Every structure is written in C-alpha cells, then in structure tokens.
PDB file of N, CA and C in Angstrom:
ATOM      1  N   ILE A1245      35.978  47.955  19.315  1.00 78.00           N
ATOM      2  CA  ILE A1245      34.673  47.709  19.452  1.00 78.00           C
ATOM      3  C   ILE A1245      34.352  46.479  18.988  1.00 78.00           C
ATOM      4  N   VAL A1246      33.087  45.722  19.372  1.00 83.00           N
ATOM      5  CA  VAL A1246      33.376  44.285  19.480  1.00 83.00           C
ATOM      6  C   VAL A1246      31.305  44.317  18.662  1.00 83.00           C
ATOM      7  N   ALA A1247      31.659  43.688  17.722  1.00 85.00           N
ATOM      8  CA  ALA A1247      30.371  43.612  17.337  1.00 85.00           C
ATOM      9  C   ALA A1247      29.694  41.852  17.343  1.00 85.00           C
ATOM     10  N   ASN A1248      28.671  41.950  17.123  1.00 90.00           N
ATOM     11  CA  ASN A1248      27.855  40.551  16.293  1.00 90.00           C
ATOM     12  C   ASN A1248      26.934  41.086  15.489  1.00 90.00           C
ATOM     13  N   ALA A1249      27.265  39.254  14.535  1.00 88.00           N
ATOM     14  CA  ALA A1249      26.611  39.787  13.003  1.00 88.00           C
ATOM     15  C   ALA A1249      25.929  38.104  12.624  1.00 88.00           C
ATOM     16  N   THR A1250      24.592  38.013  12.323  1.00 92.00           N
ATOM     17  CA  THR A1250      24.186  36.816  11.935  1.00 92.00           C
ATOM     18  C   THR A1250      24.452  36.885   9.869  1.00 92.00           C
ATOM     19  N   LEU A1251      25.426  35.504   9.671  1.00 88.00           N
ATOM     20  CA  LEU A1251      25.637  35.339   8.552  1.00 88.00           C
ATOM     21  C   LEU A1251      24.573  34.021   8.284  1.00 88.00           C
ATOM     22  N   ASN A1252      23.581  34.023   7.170  1.00 91.00           N
ATOM     23  CA  ASN A1252      23.108  33.158   6.733  1.00 91.00           C
ATOM     24  C   ASN A1252      23.983  32.277   5.405  1.00 91.00           C
ATOM     25  N   ALA A1253      24.208  31.358   5.366  1.00 87.00           N
ATOM     26  CA  ALA A1253      24.858  30.717   4.013  1.00 87.00           C
ATOM     27  C   ALA A1253      23.801  29.180   3.757  1.00 87.00           C
ATOM     28  N   GLN A1254      23.792  29.207   2.327  1.00 85.00           N
ATOM     29  CA  GLN A1254      23.262  28.439   1.690  1.00 85.00           C
ATOM     30  C   GLN A1254      24.429  27.531   0.503  1.00 85.00           C
ATOM     31  N   VAL A1255      24.398  26.335   1.421  1.00 83.00           N
ATOM     32  CA  VAL A1255      25.703  25.841   0.540  1.00 83.00           C
ATOM     33  C   VAL A1255      25.029  24.328   0.082  1.00 83.00           C
ATOM     34  N   ARG A1256      25.098  24.363  -1.419  1.00 85.00           N
ATOM     35  CA  ARG A1256      24.915  23.388  -2.259  1.00 85.00           C
ATOM     36  C   ARG A1256      26.300  22.368  -2.860  1.00 85.00           C
ATOM     37  N   TRP A1257      25.954  20.951  -2.661  1.00 84.00           N
ATOM     38  CA  TRP A1257      26.669  20.181  -3.496  1.00 84.00           C
ATOM     39  C   TRP A1257      26.433  19.501  -4.643  1.00 84.00           C
ATOM     40  N   TYR A1258      27.530  19.236  -5.526  1.00 89.00           N
ATOM     41  CA  TYR A1258      27.026  18.710  -6.857  1.00 89.00           C
ATOM     42  C   TYR A1258      28.164  17.732  -6.729  1.00 89.00           C
ATOM     43  N   GLN A1259      27.663  16.730  -7.763  1.00 88.00           N
ATOM     44  CA  GLN A1259      28.466  15.488  -7.901  1.00 88.00           C
ATOM     45  C   GLN A1259      28.137  15.124  -9.217  1.00 88.00           C
ATOM     46  N   GLU A1260      29.241  14.419  -9.781  1.00 92.00           N
ATOM     47  CA  GLU A1260      28.612  13.101 -11.013  1.00 92.00           C
ATOM     48  C   GLU A1260      28.061  11.938 -10.514  1.00 92.00           C
ATOM     49  N   ALA A1261      27.078  12.209 -11.219  1.00 91.00           N
ATOM     50  CA  ALA A1261      26.202  10.699 -11.019  1.00 91.00           C
ATOM     51  C   ALA A1261      25.636   9.847 -11.552  1.00 91.00           C
ATOM     52  N   LEU A1262      24.821   8.354 -11.878  1.00 94.00           N
ATOM     53  CA  LEU A1262      24.233   7.825 -12.895  1.00 94.00           C
ATOM     54  C   LEU A1262      22.863   8.596 -13.059  1.00 94.00           C
ATOM     55  N   VAL A1263      21.954   8.722 -14.355  1.00 95.00           N
ATOM     56  CA  VAL A1263      20.762   9.340 -14.202  1.00 95.00           C
ATOM     57  C   VAL A1263      20.014   8.360 -15.376  1.00 95.00           C
ATOM     58  N   SER A1264      18.612   7.792 -15.082  1.00 96.00           N
ATOM     59  CA  SER A1264      18.181   6.768 -15.836  1.00 96.00           C
ATOM     60  C   SER A1264      17.799   7.651 -17.165  1.00 96.00           C
ATOM     61  N   THR A1265      18.009   7.343 -18.400  1.00 97.00           N
ATOM     62  CA  THR A1265      17.715   7.621 -19.676  1.00 97.00           C
ATOM     63  C   THR A1265      16.488   6.922 -19.901  1.00 97.00           C
ATOM     64  N   ARG A1266      15.832   6.241 -19.643  1.00 97.00           N
ATOM     65  CA  ARG A1266      14.384   5.882 -19.570  1.00 97.00           C
ATOM     66  C   ARG A1266      13.893   5.239 -18.297  1.00 97.00           C
ATOM     67  N   ASN A1267      12.715   5.265 -18.514  1.00 97.00           N
ATOM     68  CA  ASN A1267      11.540   4.517 -17.339  1.00 97.00           C
ATOM     69  C   ASN A1267      12.011   2.461 -17.230  1.00 97.00           C
ATOM     70  N   ILE A1268      12.653   2.486 -15.487  1.00 97.00           N
ATOM     71  CA  ILE A1268      13.021   1.568 -15.590  1.00 97.00           C
ATOM     72  C   ILE A1268      12.277   0.748 -14.315  1.00 97.00           C
ATOM     73  N   PRO A1269      11.194  -0.172 -15.058  1.00 97.00           N
ATOM     74  CA  PRO A1269      10.065  -1.161 -14.268  1.00 97.00           C
ATOM     75  C   PRO A1269      11.220  -1.976 -13.322  1.00 97.00           C
ATOM     76  N   ARG A1270      10.187  -1.717 -12.074  1.00 95.00           N
ATOM     77  CA  ARG A1270      11.381  -2.891 -11.034  1.00 95.00           C
ATOM     78  C   ARG A1270      11.347  -3.613 -11.104  1.00 95.00           C
ATOM     79  N   GLY A1271      12.387  -4.730 -11.034  1.00 93.00           N
ATOM     80  CA  GLY A1271      12.688  -6.255 -11.072  1.00 93.00           C
ATOM     81  C   GLY A1271      13.584  -6.245 -12.097  1.00 93.00           C
ATOM     82  N   GLU A1272      13.620  -5.145 -13.388  1.00 95.00           N
ATOM     83  CA  GLU A1272      14.279  -5.041 -14.985  1.00 95.00           C
ATOM     84  C   GLU A1272      15.959  -5.257 -14.293  1.00 95.00           C
ATOM     85  N   ALA A1273      16.928  -6.062 -15.493  1.00 94.00           N
ATOM     86  CA  ALA A1273      18.137  -6.189 -14.767  1.00 94.00           C
ATOM     87  C   ALA A1273      18.684  -4.707 -15.439  1.00 94.00           C
ATOM     88  N   LEU A1274      19.643  -4.017 -14.529  1.00 94.00           N
ATOM     89  CA  LEU A1274      20.620  -2.767 -14.982  1.00 94.00           C
ATOM     90  C   LEU A1274      21.445  -3.095 -16.138  1.00 94.00           C
ATOM     91  N   SER A1275      21.436  -2.469 -17.021  1.00 94.00           N
ATOM     92  CA  SER A1275      22.640  -2.404 -18.034  1.00 94.00           C
ATOM     93  C   SER A1275      23.071  -0.831 -18.167  1.00 94.00           C
ATOM     94  N   THR A1276      24.302  -0.401 -18.654  1.00 93.00           N
ATOM     95  CA  THR A1276      25.039   0.383 -19.367  1.00 93.00           C
ATOM     96  C   THR A1276      24.235   1.434 -19.877  1.00 93.00           C
ATOM     97  N   ASP A1277      23.421   1.020 -21.016  1.00 94.00           N
ATOM     98  CA  ASP A1277      22.760   1.986 -21.841  1.00 94.00           C
ATOM     99  C   ASP A1277      21.312   2.720 -21.456  1.00 94.00           C
ATOM    100  N   MET A1278      20.988   2.027 -20.622  1.00 95.00           N
ATOM    101  CA  MET A1278      19.892   2.669 -19.538  1.00 95.00           C
ATOM    102  C   MET A1278      19.991   4.149 -18.828  1.00 95.00           C
ATOM    103  N   PHE A1279      21.898   4.649 -18.530  1.00 95.00           N
ATOM    104  CA  PHE A1279      21.989   5.515 -17.713  1.00 95.00           C
ATOM    105  C   PHE A1279      23.101   6.277 -18.462  1.00 95.00           C
ATOM    106  N   THR A1280      23.143   7.658 -18.060  1.00 95.00           N
ATOM    107  CA  THR A1280      24.229   8.325 -18.994  1.00 95.00           C
ATOM    108  C   THR A1280      24.811   9.513 -16.981  1.00 95.00           C
ATOM    109  N   MET A1281      25.987   9.845 -17.430  1.00 95.00           N
ATOM    110  CA  MET A1281      26.616  10.566 -15.711  1.00 95.00           C
ATOM    111  C   MET A1281      26.146  12.323 -15.970  1.00 95.00           C
ATOM    112  N   MET A1282      25.451  12.402 -15.134  1.00 94.00           N
ATOM    113  CA  MET A1282      25.400  13.743 -15.456  1.00 94.00           C
ATOM    114  C   MET A1282      25.910  14.563 -14.048  1.00 94.00           C
ATOM    115  N   ARG A1283      26.343  15.887 -13.862  1.00 94.00           N
ATOM    116  CA  ARG A1283      26.474  16.416 -12.315  1.00 94.00           C
ATOM    117  C   ARG A1283      25.556  17.025 -11.976  1.00 94.00           C
ATOM    118  N   ARG A1284      25.025  16.697 -10.887  1.00 88.00           N
ATOM    119  CA  ARG A1284      23.642  16.509  -9.988  1.00 88.00           C
ATOM    120  C   ARG A1284      23.916  17.090  -8.575  1.00 88.00           C
ATOM    121  N   GLU A1285      22.480  17.834  -8.324  1.00 85.00           N
ATOM    122  CA  GLU A1285      23.167  18.478  -6.794  1.00 85.00           C
ATOM    123  C   GLU A1285      22.616  17.010  -5.714  1.00 85.00           C
ATOM    124  N   ILE A1286      23.415  17.631  -4.235  1.00 81.00           N
ATOM    125  CA  ILE A1286      23.318  16.315  -3.625  1.00 81.00           C
ATOM    126  C   ILE A1286      22.138  16.954  -2.513  1.00 81.00           C
ATOM    127  N   PRO A1287      21.200  16.623  -2.959  1.00 74.00           N
ATOM    128  CA  PRO A1287      19.987  17.276  -1.913  1.00 74.00           C
ATOM    129  C   PRO A1287      20.232  17.249  -0.204  1.00 74.00           C
ATOM    130  N   SER A1288      21.198  15.156  -0.075  1.00 68.00           N
ATOM    131  CA  SER A1288      21.223  14.835   1.380  1.00 68.00           C
ATOM    132  C   SER A1288      21.758  13.910   0.913  1.00 68.00           C
ATOM    133  N   LEU A1289      22.415  13.641   2.246  1.00 64.00           N
ATOM    134  CA  LEU A1289      23.449  12.406   2.300  1.00 64.00           C
ATOM    135  C   LEU A1289      22.758  11.049   2.991  1.00 64.00           C
ATOM    136  N   ALA A1290      21.592  11.148   3.235  1.00 69.00           N
ATOM    137  CA  ALA A1290      20.765  10.060   3.323  1.00 69.00           C
ATOM    138  C   ALA A1290      21.173   8.791   2.501  1.00 69.00           C
ATOM    139  N   ALA A1291      20.458   9.282   1.228  1.00 75.00           N
ATOM    140  CA  ALA A1291      20.575   8.051   0.216  1.00 75.00           C
ATOM    141  C   ALA A1291      22.523   8.372  -1.029  1.00 75.00           C
ATOM    142  N   PRO A1292      23.034   7.568  -0.629  1.00 82.00           N
ATOM    143  CA  PRO A1292      24.377   7.845  -1.117  1.00 82.00           C
ATOM    144  C   PRO A1292      24.179   7.555  -3.044  1.00 82.00           C
ATOM    145  N   LEU A1293      24.622   8.547  -3.730  1.00 85.00           N
ATOM    146  CA  LEU A1293      24.284   7.993  -4.993  1.00 85.00           C
ATOM    147  C   LEU A1293      24.907   7.449  -5.815  1.00 85.00           C
ATOM    148  N   ILE A1294      24.928   6.783  -6.909  1.00 88.00           N
ATOM    149  CA  ILE A1294      25.788   5.972  -7.892  1.00 88.00           C
ATOM    150  C   ILE A1294      26.657   6.851  -8.528  1.00 88.00           C
ATOM    151  N   THR A1295      27.979   6.141  -8.462  1.00 88.00           N
ATOM    152  CA  THR A1295      28.351   7.500  -9.445  1.00 88.00           C
ATOM    153  C   THR A1295      29.604   6.672 -10.015  1.00 88.00           C
ATOM    154  N   THR A1296      29.433   5.331 -10.293  1.00 90.00           N
ATOM    155  CA  THR A1296      30.037   4.757 -11.600  1.00 90.00           C
ATOM    156  C   THR A1296      29.414   3.526 -12.063  1.00 90.00           C
ATOM    157  N   ILE A1297      29.714   3.512 -13.307  1.00 90.00           N
ATOM    158  CA  ILE A1297      29.093   2.495 -13.913  1.00 90.00           C
ATOM    159  C   ILE A1297      29.049   0.937 -13.524  1.00 90.00           C
ATOM    160  N   ASP A1298      30.238   0.757 -13.192  1.00 91.00           N
ATOM    161  CA  ASP A1298      30.449  -0.708 -12.483  1.00 91.00           C
ATOM    162  C   ASP A1298      29.402  -1.318 -11.066  1.00 91.00           C
ATOM    163  N   ASP A1299      29.294   0.060 -10.614  1.00 89.00           N
ATOM    164  CA  ASP A1299      28.507  -0.167  -9.516  1.00 89.00           C
ATOM    165  C   ASP A1299      27.056  -0.810 -10.009  1.00 89.00           C
ATOM    166  N   ILE A1300      26.596  -0.703 -11.102  1.00 91.00           N
ATOM    167  CA  ILE A1300      25.359  -1.755 -11.144  1.00 91.00           C
ATOM    168  C   ILE A1300      25.397  -2.906 -11.707  1.00 91.00           C
ATOM    169  N   ASP A1301      26.647  -3.445 -11.931  1.00 90.00           N
ATOM    170  CA  ASP A1301      26.461  -4.733 -12.810  1.00 90.00           C
ATOM    171  C   ASP A1301      25.943  -6.097 -11.750  1.00 90.00           C
ATOM    172  N   GLY A1302      25.308  -6.263 -12.213  1.00 90.00           N
ATOM    173  CA  GLY A1302      24.728  -8.077 -11.539  1.00 90.00           C
ATOM    174  C   GLY A1302      23.321  -7.303 -10.547  1.00 90.00           C
ATOM    175  N   MET A1303      23.285  -5.873 -10.709  1.00 93.00           N
ATOM    176  CA  MET A1303      22.476  -5.506 -10.222  1.00 93.00           C
ATOM    177  C   MET A1303      20.925  -5.113 -11.024  1.00 93.00           C
ATOM    178  N   GLU A1304      19.314  -5.633 -10.270  1.00 94.00           N
ATOM    179  CA  GLU A1304      18.192  -4.836 -11.134  1.00 94.00           C
ATOM    180  C   GLU A1304      17.629  -3.668 -10.070  1.00 94.00           C
ATOM    181  N   ALA A1305      16.450  -3.158 -10.665  1.00 95.00           N
ATOM    182  CA  ALA A1305      16.118  -2.111 -10.201  1.00 95.00           C
ATOM    183  C   ALA A1305      15.013  -2.758  -8.838  1.00 95.00           C
ATOM    184  N   SER A1306      14.940  -2.134  -7.726  1.00 94.00           N
ATOM    185  CA  SER A1306      14.338  -2.433  -6.689  1.00 94.00           C
ATOM    186  C   SER A1306      12.775  -1.917  -6.625  1.00 94.00           C
ATOM    187  N   ARG A1307      12.544  -1.252  -7.367  1.00 94.00           N
ATOM    188  CA  ARG A1307      11.158  -0.491  -7.505  1.00 94.00           C
ATOM    189  C   ARG A1307      11.302   0.113  -8.881  1.00 94.00           C
ATOM    190  N   THR A1308      10.157   0.746  -9.616  1.00 96.00           N
ATOM    191  CA  THR A1308      10.215   1.639 -10.740  1.00 96.00           C
ATOM    192  C   THR A1308      11.549   2.592 -10.432  1.00 96.00           C
ATOM    193  N   ILE A1309      12.236   2.671 -11.072  1.00 96.00           N
ATOM    194  CA  ILE A1309      12.800   4.297 -11.895  1.00 96.00           C
ATOM    195  C   ILE A1309      12.391   4.922 -12.831  1.00 96.00           C
ATOM    196  N   PRO A1310      11.675   6.169 -12.483  1.00 97.00           N
ATOM    197  CA  PRO A1310      11.682   7.175 -13.606  1.00 97.00           C
ATOM    198  C   PRO A1310      12.583   7.471 -14.496  1.00 97.00           C
ATOM    199  N   GLN A1311      12.488   7.933 -15.788  1.00 97.00           N
ATOM    200  CA  GLN A1311      13.392   8.648 -16.850  1.00 97.00           C
ATOM    201  C   GLN A1311      13.713   9.766 -15.345  1.00 97.00           C
ATOM    202  N   GLY A1312      15.119  10.371 -15.600  1.00 95.00           N
ATOM    203  CA  GLY A1312      15.544  11.194 -15.244  1.00 95.00           C
ATOM    204  C   GLY A1312      16.123  11.366 -13.618  1.00 95.00           C
ATOM    205  N   LYS A1313      15.847  10.158 -13.243  1.00 93.00           N
ATOM    206  CA  LYS A1313      16.044   9.809 -12.026  1.00 93.00           C
ATOM    207  C   LYS A1313      17.393   9.637 -11.661  1.00 93.00           C
ATOM    208  N   THR A1314      18.196  10.221 -10.641  1.00 91.00           N
ATOM    209  CA  THR A1314      19.719  10.195  -9.876  1.00 91.00           C
ATOM    210  C   THR A1314      19.355   8.725  -9.452  1.00 91.00           C
ATOM    211  N   LEU A1315      20.786   7.836 -10.042  1.00 91.00           N
ATOM    212  CA  LEU A1315      20.511   6.308  -9.609  1.00 91.00           C
ATOM    213  C   LEU A1315      20.797   6.196  -7.646  1.00 91.00           C
ATOM    214  N   THR A1316      20.609   5.886  -6.606  1.00 89.00           N
ATOM    215  CA  THR A1316      21.138   5.599  -5.323  1.00 89.00           C
ATOM    216  C   THR A1316      20.649   4.197  -5.125  1.00 89.00           C
ATOM    217  N   TYR A1317      21.370   4.052  -4.219  1.00 88.00           N
ATOM    218  CA  TYR A1317      21.459   2.643  -3.867  1.00 88.00           C
ATOM    219  C   TYR A1317      20.244   1.937  -3.176  1.00 88.00           C
ATOM    220  N   GLY A1318      19.522   2.926  -2.572  1.00 88.00           N
ATOM    221  CA  GLY A1318      18.407   2.688  -2.459  1.00 88.00           C
ATOM    222  C   GLY A1318      17.286   1.583  -3.558  1.00 88.00           C
ATOM    223  N   THR A1319      17.760   2.458  -5.036  1.00 89.00           N
ATOM    224  CA  THR A1319      16.953   1.979  -5.572  1.00 89.00           C
ATOM    225  C   THR A1319      17.617   0.748  -6.128  1.00 89.00           C
ATOM    226  N   LEU A1320      18.283  -0.369  -6.185  1.00 89.00           N
ATOM    227  CA  LEU A1320      19.301  -0.834  -6.462  1.00 89.00           C
ATOM    228  C   LEU A1320      18.862  -2.336  -5.600  1.00 89.00           C
ATOM    229  N   LYS A1321      19.057  -3.832  -7.077  1.00 87.00           N
ATOM    230  CA  LYS A1321      19.215  -4.799  -5.101  1.00 87.00           C
ATOM    231  C   LYS A1321      19.958  -5.814  -6.444  1.00 87.00           C
ATOM    232  N   SER A1322      20.395  -6.708  -5.540  1.00 89.00           N
ATOM    233  CA  SER A1322      21.313  -7.919  -6.715  1.00 89.00           C
ATOM    234  C   SER A1322      20.337  -8.648  -7.387  1.00 89.00           C
ATOM    235  N   GLU A1323      20.814  -8.931  -8.375  1.00 77.00           N
ATOM    236  CA  GLU A1323      19.638  -9.793  -8.993  1.00 77.00           C
ATOM    237  C   GLU A1323      19.548 -11.403  -8.763  1.00 77.00           C
ATOM    238  N   GLU A1324      18.546 -11.319  -8.971  1.00 72.00           N
ATOM    239  CA  GLU A1324      18.140 -13.054  -8.620  1.00 72.00           C
ATOM    240  C   GLU A1324      18.542 -13.442  -9.722  1.00 72.00           C
ATOM    241  N   VAL A1325      19.319 -14.951  -9.616  1.00 67.00           N
ATOM    242  CA  VAL A1325      19.796 -15.961 -10.365  1.00 67.00           C
ATOM    243  C   VAL A1325      19.150 -17.444 -10.086  1.00 67.00           C
ATOM    244  N   ILE A1326      18.269 -17.641 -11.490  1.00 65.00           N
ATOM    245  CA  ILE A1326      17.459 -18.736 -11.114  1.00 65.00           C
ATOM    246  C   ILE A1326      17.993 -19.875 -11.560  1.00 65.00           C
TER     247      ILE A1326
END
C-alpha cells in the first residue's frame, strides 16, 4: 500500500540576543548598560542579531531604537570621531 500525505510544520528558531532596556535616540553612543541578553525568536535571517556585547563597542544607533527592541546590525553604525 502506498499513501501520500501532506505534513504542515511550523519551525521557530530562538537565540540569545541583545535587547534594549530603554529608548535610544539616533546617534547616541552605545554602552553595555543600555542592553540585556534575552532569548528571542528569530523571525527572519535577513537582519542578523547582535549576540555579544563586544559587538557594540565603538558603535552608535543609526536610528532610534525603542525599548525592548532586539538589536540587529542594521540599527548600528560606527561612532563618528571628531
């Protein structure tokens, strides 16, 4: 006996990532006290998450980061040194 069946599956991926503890205005230099590590669902692979605190060294917010937002490389830029 041969049978065909359709199987629907929903896969969710979780990862530890940095999450903002307060609103961070665009252009503000980032520091460790602005973030906490939390296990978050990864909705897409399009925007890689920041997973270590070392990755924010020398960076600033490229746009306003709302409180509770998971930090991605798209929300960072190198700090301007004058």
